[in-house]
Coordinates of C-alpha atoms in Angstrom, one line a residue:
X7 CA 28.1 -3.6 51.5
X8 CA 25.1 -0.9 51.4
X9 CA 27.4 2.0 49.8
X10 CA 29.3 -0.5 47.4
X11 CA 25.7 -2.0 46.1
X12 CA 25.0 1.6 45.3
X13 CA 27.9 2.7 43.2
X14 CA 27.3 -0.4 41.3
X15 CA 23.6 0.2 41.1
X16 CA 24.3 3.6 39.7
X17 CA 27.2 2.2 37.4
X18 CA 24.1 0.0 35.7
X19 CA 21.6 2.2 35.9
X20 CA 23.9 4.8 33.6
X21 CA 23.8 1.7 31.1
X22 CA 20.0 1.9 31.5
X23 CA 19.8 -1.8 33.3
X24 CA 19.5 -3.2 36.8
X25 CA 22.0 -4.2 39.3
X26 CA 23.8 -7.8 39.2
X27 CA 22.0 -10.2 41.1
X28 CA 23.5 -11.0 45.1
X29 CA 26.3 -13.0 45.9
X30 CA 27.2 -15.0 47.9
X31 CA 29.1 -12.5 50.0
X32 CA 26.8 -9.3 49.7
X33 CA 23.8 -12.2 50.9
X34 CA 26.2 -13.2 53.7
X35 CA 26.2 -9.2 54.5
X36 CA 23.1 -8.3 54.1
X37 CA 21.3 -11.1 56.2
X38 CA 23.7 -9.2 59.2
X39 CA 22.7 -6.2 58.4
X40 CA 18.8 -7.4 58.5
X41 CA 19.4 -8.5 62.5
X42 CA 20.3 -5.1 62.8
X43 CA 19.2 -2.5 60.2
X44 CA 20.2 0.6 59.8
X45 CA 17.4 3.1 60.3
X46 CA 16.3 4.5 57.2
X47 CA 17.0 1.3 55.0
X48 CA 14.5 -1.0 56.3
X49 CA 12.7 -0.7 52.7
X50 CA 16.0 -1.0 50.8
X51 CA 17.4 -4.2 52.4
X52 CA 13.8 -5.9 52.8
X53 CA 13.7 -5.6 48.9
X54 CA 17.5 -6.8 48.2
X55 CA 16.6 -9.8 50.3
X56 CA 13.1 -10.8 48.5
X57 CA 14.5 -9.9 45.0
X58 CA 17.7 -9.7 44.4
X59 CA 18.7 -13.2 45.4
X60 CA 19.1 -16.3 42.9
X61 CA 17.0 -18.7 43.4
X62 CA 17.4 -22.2 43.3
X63 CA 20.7 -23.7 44.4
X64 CA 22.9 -20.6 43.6
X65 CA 25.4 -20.3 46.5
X66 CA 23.5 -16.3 47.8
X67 CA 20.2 -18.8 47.7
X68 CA 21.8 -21.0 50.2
X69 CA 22.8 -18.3 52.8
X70 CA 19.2 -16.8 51.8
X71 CA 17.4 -20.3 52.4
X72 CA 19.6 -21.1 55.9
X73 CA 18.9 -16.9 57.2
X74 CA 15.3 -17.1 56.7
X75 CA 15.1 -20.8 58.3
X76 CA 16.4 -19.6 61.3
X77 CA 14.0 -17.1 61.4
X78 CA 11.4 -19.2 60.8
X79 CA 12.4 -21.1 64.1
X80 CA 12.7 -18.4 66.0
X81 CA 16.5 -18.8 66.0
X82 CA 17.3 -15.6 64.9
X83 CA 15.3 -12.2 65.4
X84 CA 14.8 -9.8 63.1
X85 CA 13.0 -6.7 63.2
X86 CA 11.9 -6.6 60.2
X87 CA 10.8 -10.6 59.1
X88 CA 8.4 -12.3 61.4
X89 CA 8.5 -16.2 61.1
X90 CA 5.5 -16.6 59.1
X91 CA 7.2 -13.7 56.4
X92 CA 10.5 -15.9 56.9
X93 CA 7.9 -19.0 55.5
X94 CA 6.3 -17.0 52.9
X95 CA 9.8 -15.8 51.9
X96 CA 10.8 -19.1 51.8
X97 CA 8.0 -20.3 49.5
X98 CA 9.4 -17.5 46.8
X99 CA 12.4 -19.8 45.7
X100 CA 11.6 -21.9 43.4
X101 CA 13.3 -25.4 44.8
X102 CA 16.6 -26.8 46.1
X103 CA 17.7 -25.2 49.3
X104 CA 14.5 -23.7 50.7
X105 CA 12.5 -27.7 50.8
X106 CA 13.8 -30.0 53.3
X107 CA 13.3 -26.2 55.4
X108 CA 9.6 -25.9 54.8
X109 CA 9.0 -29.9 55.0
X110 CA 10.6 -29.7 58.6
X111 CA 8.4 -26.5 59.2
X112 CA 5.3 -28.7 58.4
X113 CA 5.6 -30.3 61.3
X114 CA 5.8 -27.2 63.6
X115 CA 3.7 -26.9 66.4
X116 CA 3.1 -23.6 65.3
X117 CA 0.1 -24.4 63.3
X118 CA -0.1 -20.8 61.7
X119 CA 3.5 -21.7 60.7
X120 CA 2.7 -25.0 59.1
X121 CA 0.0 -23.6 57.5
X122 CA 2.6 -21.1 55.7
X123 CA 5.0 -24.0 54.9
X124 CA 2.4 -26.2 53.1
X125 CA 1.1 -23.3 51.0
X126 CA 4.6 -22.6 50.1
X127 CA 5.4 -26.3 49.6
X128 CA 1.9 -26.6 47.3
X129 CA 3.5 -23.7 45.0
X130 CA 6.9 -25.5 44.9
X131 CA 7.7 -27.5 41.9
X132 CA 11.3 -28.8 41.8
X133 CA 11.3 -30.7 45.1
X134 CA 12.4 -34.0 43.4
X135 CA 13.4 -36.8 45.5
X136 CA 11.8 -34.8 48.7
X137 CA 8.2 -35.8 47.4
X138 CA 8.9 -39.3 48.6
X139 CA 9.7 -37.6 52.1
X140 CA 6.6 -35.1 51.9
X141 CA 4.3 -38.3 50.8
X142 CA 5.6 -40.5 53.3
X143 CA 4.7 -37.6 56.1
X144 CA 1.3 -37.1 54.8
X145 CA 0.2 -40.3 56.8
X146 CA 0.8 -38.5 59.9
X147 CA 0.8 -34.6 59.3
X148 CA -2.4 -32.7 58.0
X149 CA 0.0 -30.1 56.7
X150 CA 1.7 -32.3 54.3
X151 CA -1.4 -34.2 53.2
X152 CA -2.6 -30.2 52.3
X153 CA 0.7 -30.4 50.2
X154 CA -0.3 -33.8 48.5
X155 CA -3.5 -32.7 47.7
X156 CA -2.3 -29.7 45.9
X157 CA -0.1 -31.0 44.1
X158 CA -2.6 -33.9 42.7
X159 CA -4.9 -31.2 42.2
X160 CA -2.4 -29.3 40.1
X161 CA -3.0 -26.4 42.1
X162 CA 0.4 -24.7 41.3
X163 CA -1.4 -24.3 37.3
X164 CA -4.6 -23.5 38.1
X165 CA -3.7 -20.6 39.9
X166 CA -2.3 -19.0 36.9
X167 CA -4.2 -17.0 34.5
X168 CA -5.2 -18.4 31.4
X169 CA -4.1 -17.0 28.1
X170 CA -6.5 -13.8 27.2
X171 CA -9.0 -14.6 24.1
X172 CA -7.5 -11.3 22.6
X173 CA -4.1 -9.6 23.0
X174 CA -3.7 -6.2 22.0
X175 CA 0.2 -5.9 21.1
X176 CA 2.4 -2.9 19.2
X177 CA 4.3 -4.7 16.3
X178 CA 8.2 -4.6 16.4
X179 CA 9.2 -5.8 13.1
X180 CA 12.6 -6.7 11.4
X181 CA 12.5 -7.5 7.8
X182 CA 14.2 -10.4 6.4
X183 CA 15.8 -12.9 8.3
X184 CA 16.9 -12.9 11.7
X185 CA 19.5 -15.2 13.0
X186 CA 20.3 -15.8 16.4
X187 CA 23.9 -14.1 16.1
X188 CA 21.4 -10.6 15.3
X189 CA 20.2 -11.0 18.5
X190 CA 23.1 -12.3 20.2
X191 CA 26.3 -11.5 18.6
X192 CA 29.0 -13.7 19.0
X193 CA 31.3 -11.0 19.6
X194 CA 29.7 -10.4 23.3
X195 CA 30.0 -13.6 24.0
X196 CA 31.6 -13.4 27.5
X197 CA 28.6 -11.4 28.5
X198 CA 25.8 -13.9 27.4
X199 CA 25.0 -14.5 31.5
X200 CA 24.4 -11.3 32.6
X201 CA 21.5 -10.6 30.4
X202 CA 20.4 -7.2 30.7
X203 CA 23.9 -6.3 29.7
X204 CA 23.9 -8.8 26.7
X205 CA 21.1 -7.8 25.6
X206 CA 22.2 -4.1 24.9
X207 CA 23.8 -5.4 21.9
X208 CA 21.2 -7.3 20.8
X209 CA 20.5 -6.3 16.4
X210 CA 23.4 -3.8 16.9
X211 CA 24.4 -4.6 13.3
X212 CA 21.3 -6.1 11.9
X213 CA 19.0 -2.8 13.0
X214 CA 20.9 -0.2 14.6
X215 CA 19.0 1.8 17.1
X216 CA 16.1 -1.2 17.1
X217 CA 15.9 -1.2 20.9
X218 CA 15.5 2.6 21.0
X219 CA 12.4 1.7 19.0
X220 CA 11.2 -0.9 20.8
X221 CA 11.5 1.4 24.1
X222 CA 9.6 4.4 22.0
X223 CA 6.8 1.6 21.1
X224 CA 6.1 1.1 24.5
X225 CA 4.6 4.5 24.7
X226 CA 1.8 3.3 23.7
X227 CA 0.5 1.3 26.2
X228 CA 0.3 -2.3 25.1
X229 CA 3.0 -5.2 24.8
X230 CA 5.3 -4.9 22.0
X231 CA 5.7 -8.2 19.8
X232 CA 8.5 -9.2 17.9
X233 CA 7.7 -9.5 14.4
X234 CA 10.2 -10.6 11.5
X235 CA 10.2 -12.7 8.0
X236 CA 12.0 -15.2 8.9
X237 CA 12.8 -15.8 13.3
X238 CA 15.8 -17.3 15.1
X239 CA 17.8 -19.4 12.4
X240 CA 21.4 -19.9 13.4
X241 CA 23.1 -21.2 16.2
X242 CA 20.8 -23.1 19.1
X243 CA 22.4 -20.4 21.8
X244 CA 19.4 -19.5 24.4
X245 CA 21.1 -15.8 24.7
X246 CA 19.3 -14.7 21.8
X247 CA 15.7 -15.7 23.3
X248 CA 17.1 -14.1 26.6
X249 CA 18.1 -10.9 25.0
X250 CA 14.5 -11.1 23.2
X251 CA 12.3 -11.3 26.3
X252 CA 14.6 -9.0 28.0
X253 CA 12.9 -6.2 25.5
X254 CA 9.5 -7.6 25.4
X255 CA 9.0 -9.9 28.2
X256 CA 7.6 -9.8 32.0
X257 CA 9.7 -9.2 34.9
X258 CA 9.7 -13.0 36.7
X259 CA 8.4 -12.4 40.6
X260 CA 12.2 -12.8 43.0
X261 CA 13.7 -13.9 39.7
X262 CA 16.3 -11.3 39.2
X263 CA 17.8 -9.9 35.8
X264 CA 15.3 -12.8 33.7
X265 CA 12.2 -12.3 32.2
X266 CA 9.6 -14.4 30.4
X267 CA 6.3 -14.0 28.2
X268 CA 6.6 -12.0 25.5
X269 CA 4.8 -12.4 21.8
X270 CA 7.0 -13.6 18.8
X271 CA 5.5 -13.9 15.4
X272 CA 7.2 -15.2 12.4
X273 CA 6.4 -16.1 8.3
X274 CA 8.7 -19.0 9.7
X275 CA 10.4 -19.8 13.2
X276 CA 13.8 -22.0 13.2
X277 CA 12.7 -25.1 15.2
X278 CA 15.3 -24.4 17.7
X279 CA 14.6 -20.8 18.4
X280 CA 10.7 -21.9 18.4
X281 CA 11.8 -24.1 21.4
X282 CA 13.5 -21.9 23.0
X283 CA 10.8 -19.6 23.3
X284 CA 8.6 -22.3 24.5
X285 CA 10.5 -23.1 26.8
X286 CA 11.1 -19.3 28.5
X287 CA 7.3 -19.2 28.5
X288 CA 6.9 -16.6 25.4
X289 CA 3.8 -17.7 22.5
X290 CA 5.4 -18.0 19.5
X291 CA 3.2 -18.3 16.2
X292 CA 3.9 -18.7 12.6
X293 CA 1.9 -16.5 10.6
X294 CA 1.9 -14.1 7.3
X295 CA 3.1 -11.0 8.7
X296 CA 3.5 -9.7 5.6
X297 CA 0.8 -7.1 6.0
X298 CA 2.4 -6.0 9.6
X299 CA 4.8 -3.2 10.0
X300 CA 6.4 -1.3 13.0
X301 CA 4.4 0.6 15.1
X302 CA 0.7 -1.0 14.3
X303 CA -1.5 -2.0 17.1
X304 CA -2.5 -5.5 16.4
X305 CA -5.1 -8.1 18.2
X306 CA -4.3 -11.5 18.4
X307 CA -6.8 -13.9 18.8
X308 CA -5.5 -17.4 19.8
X309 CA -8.2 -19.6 20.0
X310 CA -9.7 -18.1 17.0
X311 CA -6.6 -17.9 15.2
X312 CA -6.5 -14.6 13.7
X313 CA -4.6 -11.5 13.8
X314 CA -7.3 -8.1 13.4
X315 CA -5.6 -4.5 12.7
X316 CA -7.4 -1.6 14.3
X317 CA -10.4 -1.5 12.2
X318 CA -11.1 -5.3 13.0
X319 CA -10.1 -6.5 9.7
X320 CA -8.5 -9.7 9.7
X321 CA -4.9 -9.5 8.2
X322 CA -3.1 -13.1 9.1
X323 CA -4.6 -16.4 10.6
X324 CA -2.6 -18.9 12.3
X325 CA -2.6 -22.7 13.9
X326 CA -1.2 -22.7 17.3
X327 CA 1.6 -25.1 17.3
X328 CA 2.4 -27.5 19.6
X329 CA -1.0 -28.9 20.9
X330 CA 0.1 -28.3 24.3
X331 CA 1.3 -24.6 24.1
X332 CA -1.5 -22.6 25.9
X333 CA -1.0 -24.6 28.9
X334 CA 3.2 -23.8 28.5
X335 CA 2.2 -19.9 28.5
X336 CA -0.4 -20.5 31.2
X337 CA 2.8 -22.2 33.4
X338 CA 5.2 -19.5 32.5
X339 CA 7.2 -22.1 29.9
X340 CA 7.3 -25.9 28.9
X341 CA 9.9 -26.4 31.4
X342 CA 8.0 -25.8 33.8
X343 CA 4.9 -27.4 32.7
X344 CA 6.7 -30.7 31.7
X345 CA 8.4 -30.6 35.5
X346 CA 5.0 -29.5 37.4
X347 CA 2.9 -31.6 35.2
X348 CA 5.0 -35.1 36.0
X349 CA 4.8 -33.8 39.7
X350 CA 1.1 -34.0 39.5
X351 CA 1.2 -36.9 37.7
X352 CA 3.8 -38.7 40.4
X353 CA 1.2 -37.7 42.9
X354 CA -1.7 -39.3 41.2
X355 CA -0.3 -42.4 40.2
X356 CA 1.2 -42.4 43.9
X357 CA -2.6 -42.0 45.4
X358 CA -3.7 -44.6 42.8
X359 CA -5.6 -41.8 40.4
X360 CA -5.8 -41.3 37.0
X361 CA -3.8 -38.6 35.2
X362 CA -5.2 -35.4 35.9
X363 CA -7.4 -34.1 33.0
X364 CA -6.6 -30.3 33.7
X365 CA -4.0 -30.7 30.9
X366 CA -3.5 -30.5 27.2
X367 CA -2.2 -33.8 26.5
X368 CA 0.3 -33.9 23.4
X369 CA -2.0 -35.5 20.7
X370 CA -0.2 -38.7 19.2
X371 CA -0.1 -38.9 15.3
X372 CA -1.8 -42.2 14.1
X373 CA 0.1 -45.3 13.3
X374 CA 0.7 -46.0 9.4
X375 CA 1.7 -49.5 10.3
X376 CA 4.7 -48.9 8.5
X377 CA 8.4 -49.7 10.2
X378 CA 10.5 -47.3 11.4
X379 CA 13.6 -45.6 10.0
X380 CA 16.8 -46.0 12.5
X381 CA 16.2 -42.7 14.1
X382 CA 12.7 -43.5 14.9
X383 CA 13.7 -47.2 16.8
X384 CA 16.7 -45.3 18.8
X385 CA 14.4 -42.5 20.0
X386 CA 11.7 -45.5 20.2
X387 CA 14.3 -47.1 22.5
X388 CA 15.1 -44.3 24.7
X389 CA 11.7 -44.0 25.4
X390 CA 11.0 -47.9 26.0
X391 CA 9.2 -48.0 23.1
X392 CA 9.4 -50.1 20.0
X393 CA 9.2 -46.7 17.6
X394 CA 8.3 -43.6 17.4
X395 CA 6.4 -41.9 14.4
X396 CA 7.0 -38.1 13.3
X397 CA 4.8 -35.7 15.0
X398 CA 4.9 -37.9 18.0
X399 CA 5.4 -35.2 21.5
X400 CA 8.0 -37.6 23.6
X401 CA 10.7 -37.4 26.1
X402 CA 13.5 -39.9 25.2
X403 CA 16.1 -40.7 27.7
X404 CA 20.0 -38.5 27.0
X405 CA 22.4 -40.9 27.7
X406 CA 24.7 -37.8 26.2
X407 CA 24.7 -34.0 27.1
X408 CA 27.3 -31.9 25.8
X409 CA 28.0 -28.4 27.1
X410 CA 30.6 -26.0 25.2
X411 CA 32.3 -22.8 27.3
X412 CA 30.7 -20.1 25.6
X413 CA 26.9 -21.3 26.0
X414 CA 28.7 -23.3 29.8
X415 CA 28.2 -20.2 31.6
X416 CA 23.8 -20.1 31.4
X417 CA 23.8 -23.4 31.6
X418 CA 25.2 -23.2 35.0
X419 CA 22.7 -20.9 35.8
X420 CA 19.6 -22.6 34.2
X421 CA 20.8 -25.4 36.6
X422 CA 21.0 -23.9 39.4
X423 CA 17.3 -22.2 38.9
X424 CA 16.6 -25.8 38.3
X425 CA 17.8 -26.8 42.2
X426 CA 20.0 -29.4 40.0
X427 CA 22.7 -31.2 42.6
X428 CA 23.2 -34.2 41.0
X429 CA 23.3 -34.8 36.8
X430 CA 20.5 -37.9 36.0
X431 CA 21.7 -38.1 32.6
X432 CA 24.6 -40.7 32.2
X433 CA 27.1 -38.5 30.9
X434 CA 27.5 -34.6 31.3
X435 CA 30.4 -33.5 29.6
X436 CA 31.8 -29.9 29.8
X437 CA 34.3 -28.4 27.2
X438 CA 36.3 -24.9 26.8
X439 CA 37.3 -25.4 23.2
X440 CA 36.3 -21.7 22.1
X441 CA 38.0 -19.7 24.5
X442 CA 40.8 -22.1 25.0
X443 CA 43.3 -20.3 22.5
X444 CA 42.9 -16.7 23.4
X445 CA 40.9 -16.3 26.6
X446 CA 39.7 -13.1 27.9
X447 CA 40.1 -12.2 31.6
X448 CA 36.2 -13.5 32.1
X449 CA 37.2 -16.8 30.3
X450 CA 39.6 -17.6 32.5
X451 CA 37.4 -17.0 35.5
X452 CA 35.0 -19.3 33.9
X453 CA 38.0 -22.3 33.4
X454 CA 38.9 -21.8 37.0
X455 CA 34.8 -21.8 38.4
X456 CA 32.9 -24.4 35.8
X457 CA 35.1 -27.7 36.1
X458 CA 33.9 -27.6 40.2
X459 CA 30.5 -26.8 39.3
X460 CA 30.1 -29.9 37.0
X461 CA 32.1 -32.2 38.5
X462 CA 30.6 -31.6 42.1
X463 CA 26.8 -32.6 39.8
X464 CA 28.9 -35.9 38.5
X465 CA 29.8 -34.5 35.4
X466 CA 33.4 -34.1 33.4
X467 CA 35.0 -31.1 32.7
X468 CA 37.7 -31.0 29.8
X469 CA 40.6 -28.9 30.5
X470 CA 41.2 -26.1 28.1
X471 CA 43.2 -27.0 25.2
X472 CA 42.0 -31.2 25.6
X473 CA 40.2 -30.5 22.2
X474 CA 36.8 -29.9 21.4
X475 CA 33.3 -30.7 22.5
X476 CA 32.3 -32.4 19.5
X477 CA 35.2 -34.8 19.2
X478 CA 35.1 -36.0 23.0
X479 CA 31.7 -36.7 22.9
X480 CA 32.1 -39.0 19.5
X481 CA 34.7 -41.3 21.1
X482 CA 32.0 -42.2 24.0
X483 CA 28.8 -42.8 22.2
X484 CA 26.8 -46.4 22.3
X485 CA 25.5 -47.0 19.0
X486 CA 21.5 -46.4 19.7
X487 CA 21.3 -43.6 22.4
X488 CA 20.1 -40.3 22.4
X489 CA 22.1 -37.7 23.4
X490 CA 22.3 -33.6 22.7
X491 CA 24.5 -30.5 23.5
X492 CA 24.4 -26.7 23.7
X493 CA 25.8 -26.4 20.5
X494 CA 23.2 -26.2 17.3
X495 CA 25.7 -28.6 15.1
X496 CA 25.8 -31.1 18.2
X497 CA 25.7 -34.4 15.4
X498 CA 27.1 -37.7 16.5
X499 CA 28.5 -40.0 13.9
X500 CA 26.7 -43.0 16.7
X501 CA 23.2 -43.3 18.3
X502 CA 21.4 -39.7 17.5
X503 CA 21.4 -36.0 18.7
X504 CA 19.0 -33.4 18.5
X505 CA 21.0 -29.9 19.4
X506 CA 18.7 -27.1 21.9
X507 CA 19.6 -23.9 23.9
X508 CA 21.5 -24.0 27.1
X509 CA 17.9 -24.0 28.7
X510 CA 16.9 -27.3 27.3
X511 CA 20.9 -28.8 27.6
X512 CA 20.6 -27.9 31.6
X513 CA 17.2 -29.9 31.7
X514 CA 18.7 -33.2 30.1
X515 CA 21.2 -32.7 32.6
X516 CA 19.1 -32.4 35.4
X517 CA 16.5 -34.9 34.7
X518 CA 17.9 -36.9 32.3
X519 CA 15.3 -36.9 29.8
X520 CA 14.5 -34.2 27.0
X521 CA 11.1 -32.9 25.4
X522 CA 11.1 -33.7 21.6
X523 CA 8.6 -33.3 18.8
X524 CA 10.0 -35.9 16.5
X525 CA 11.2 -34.9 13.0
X526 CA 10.3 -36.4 10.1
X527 CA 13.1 -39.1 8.9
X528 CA 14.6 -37.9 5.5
X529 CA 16.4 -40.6 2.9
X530 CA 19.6 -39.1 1.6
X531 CA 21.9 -41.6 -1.1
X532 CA 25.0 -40.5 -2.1
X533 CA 26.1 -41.9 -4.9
X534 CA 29.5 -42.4 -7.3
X535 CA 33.2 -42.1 -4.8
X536 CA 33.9 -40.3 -2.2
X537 CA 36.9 -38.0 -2.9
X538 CA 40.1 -38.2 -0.8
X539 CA 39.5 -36.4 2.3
X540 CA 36.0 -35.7 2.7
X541 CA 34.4 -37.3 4.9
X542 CA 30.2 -37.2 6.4
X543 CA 31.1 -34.8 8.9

């Protein structure tokens, strides 16, 4: 396993990117090789094993979780992982198959052991219906109660840093507009998952040679910030946000091949893309950057809300947008925030407290006392309310989720970082109407993989060639639901979509619900006939 790991590291690292991440079977391999190492690659398989694994419920994090849980236990030596390393190790993966292992390990009578568990457990966030066990053995376990605490204290966000008051950044700019097919070309579709390799062709047409600058930026010491006219507009695909943050983002602790962070300014972000990058945990702002060009050193200032050149001089200011972005930074993305958060919050109400005040709480826009348009009662209804004004911060219920095979792919992986088993929104619906015609070798992998995956959540998979995404989804909408899809023209002629990344798709999945700044409601009347053949699609 050792010397083929190697050849393939050195396959990559001629491409100038890391290895793949660990399957399944190189995890199997290497957790054998761990009982007995090799001498001389203690180091080497040590470091495979704390970051080169998925997380979440990938099937490598499942032989990961079960290996270091018999360690843990004692049922398994190795040399190199004491039990209370196999704990912290434990604590490192995000959700899913590592909790009901560190909720049993609470009640070891190793203390030093449950100690370790209930730290990892108060750093764990996507432990979903395990909270109720966890809560329900706080009663009777000090270790768990340590858990419950935490989480009501929030103590999983206030161990992050806060956002600096200044940020000294290189500027990366690309003039004009940028769409998302720049920055993720359509033609490398089949390649969008494996995103240090995506991202090689990321502005390939658009600015040749533009990562070679990026890299030479670096030089300079600071974090280099991607700058253009006009940001992201174009198809909703995540891949382009990916392939972003892959140049100027952070490396993600045991989170292999993803990164996060990252600055992005814009004269104007597409909503979508703005999202997107919320959602990965970058700050994007909407500013004049007429005055910036490649290779300045810049200082942004965002409380003040202004950017200063070298000299100090102020040359754009700026409105942070949305109210609640410096704590999605501070929590490494809005995903994360909006699932933490509502853990915290589900604790609280559970001990009979008040929402915790250590958050930024969306700011609700007044109420006109006008009625609402259509749009504003169905996402009024999917939220249990009777309307919803524009501006409003909200999380409507997705009776729909649509996933297409060329965007299917991530979203399999955001769900598995997501430790998502089972779909909560009514109907998850998977499609391979792009690459149904003429598939490519990796296609056809994907048809043969993806219809499991889903269905195994409670989803439907299409078969290639049933038709496409769109279409299917149209003959099953209710007339007043809420539904979206990975696809940015996801529109339903019933109820109401609102299109996102495969990020945001593989949350409405998981959880049933979706984060939404609601748009403004605009009056269109057509007027005279309607010719033969055309109709409002």
């Amino acid at each position: 396993m050792l010397e083929s790991y190697r050849q393939h590291l050195a396959q990559r690292a001629a491409q100038g990117i890391p290895p793949l991440p660990l399957n399944a079977q190189q995890t199997s391999e290497l957790c054998e090789l761990l009982k007995n190492p090799p001498p001389g690659e203690e180091e080497t398989l040590l470091d495979l094993l704390t970051n080169r694994v998925p997380p979440g419920v990938d099937e490598a994090a499942y032989i990961k979780a079960g290996f270091l849980t018999a360690v843990a236990k004692g049922e398994i030596t190795c040399p190199l992982i004491v039990p209370q390393a196999a704990v912290y190790l434990l604590g490192t993966m995000l959700g899913g198959y590592n909790v009901q292992s560190l909720i049993e390990l609470l009640k070891s009578r190793d203390t030093l052991l449950a100690a370790k568990a209930a730290t990892a457990l108060s750093k764990t966030l996507l432990v979903f219906d395990a909270f109720h066990d966890v809560l329900a053995l706080s009663d009777v376990n000090p270790y768990a109660k340590q858990v419950i605490d935490a989480w009501c204290n929030a103590a999983w966000f206030i161990g992050r840093p806060q956002l600096q008051e200044a940020i000294t950044v290189t500027v990366f700019k690309v003039p004009g507009e940028t769409n998302t097919d720049d920055l993720s070309p359509a033609t490398h579709a089949t390649t969008r998952p494996d995103i240090p390799l995506h991202a090689l062709a990321m502005l390939e047409t658009r600015m040749p040679g533009g990562i070679e600058i990026i890299a030479q930026l670096k030089q300079k010491g600071h974090p280099v910030a991607y700058v253009g006219d006009v940001v992201g507009t174009g198809s909703s695909r995540k891949s382009a946000i990916n392939s972003v943050l892959w140049h100027i983002g952070n490396d993600i602790p045991h989170v292999p091949n993803k990164r996060a962070g990252g600055y992005i300014l814009g004269s104007a972000i597409a909503p979508i893309f703005f999202n997107t990058a919320e959602d990965s945990g970058a700050l994007p702002i909407e500013c004049d950057v007429t005055k910036l060009e490649t290779g300045m050193v810049i200082t942004i200032h965002p409380y003040k809300g202004e950017i200063t050149n070298e000299a100090g001089e102020v040359i754009s200011t700026f409105t942070l947008k949305p109210d609640t972005i410096l704590d999605e930074v501070r929590a490494g993305g809005r995903i994360p925030l909006l699932i933490g958060r509502t853990l915290t919050d589900k604790t609280r109400a559970a001990l009979g407290l008040e929402p915790s005040p250590v958050f930024a709480r969306p700011k609700q826009p007044e109420d006109t006392g006008k009625g609402y348009t259509l749009a504003q009662k169905m996402v009024g209804k999917a939220c249990g309310l009777p309307g919803v004004r524009p501006g409003t911060s909200c999380e409507p219920l997705m009776t729909t989720v649509g996933s297409q095979d060329t965007t299917g792919p991530m979203t399999r992986d955001e769900l598995k970082e997501l430790a998502c088993l089972g779909f909560s929104a009514d109907l998850v619906m998977q499609s391979f109407c792009h690459t149904a015609a003429y598939p490519k070798p990796v296609d056809i992998k994907t048809h043969h993989e993806l219809p499991d995956f889903i269905a195994q959540r409670g989803g439907v998979a299409l078969r290639p060639g049933d038709g496409i995404i769109h279409s299917w989804l149209n003959r099953m909408l209710l007339p007043d639901t809420v539904g979206t899809g990975g696809d940015s023209h996801t529109r339903f002629p019933l109820g109401i979509s609102f299109p996102a990344g495969s990020g945001l798709v593989a949350f409405a999945a998981a959880l049933g619900v979706m984060p939404l700044d609601m748009p403004e409601s605009v009056l269109v009347r057509f007027k005279g006939e309607l010719q033969p053949g055309v109709t409002l699609r």
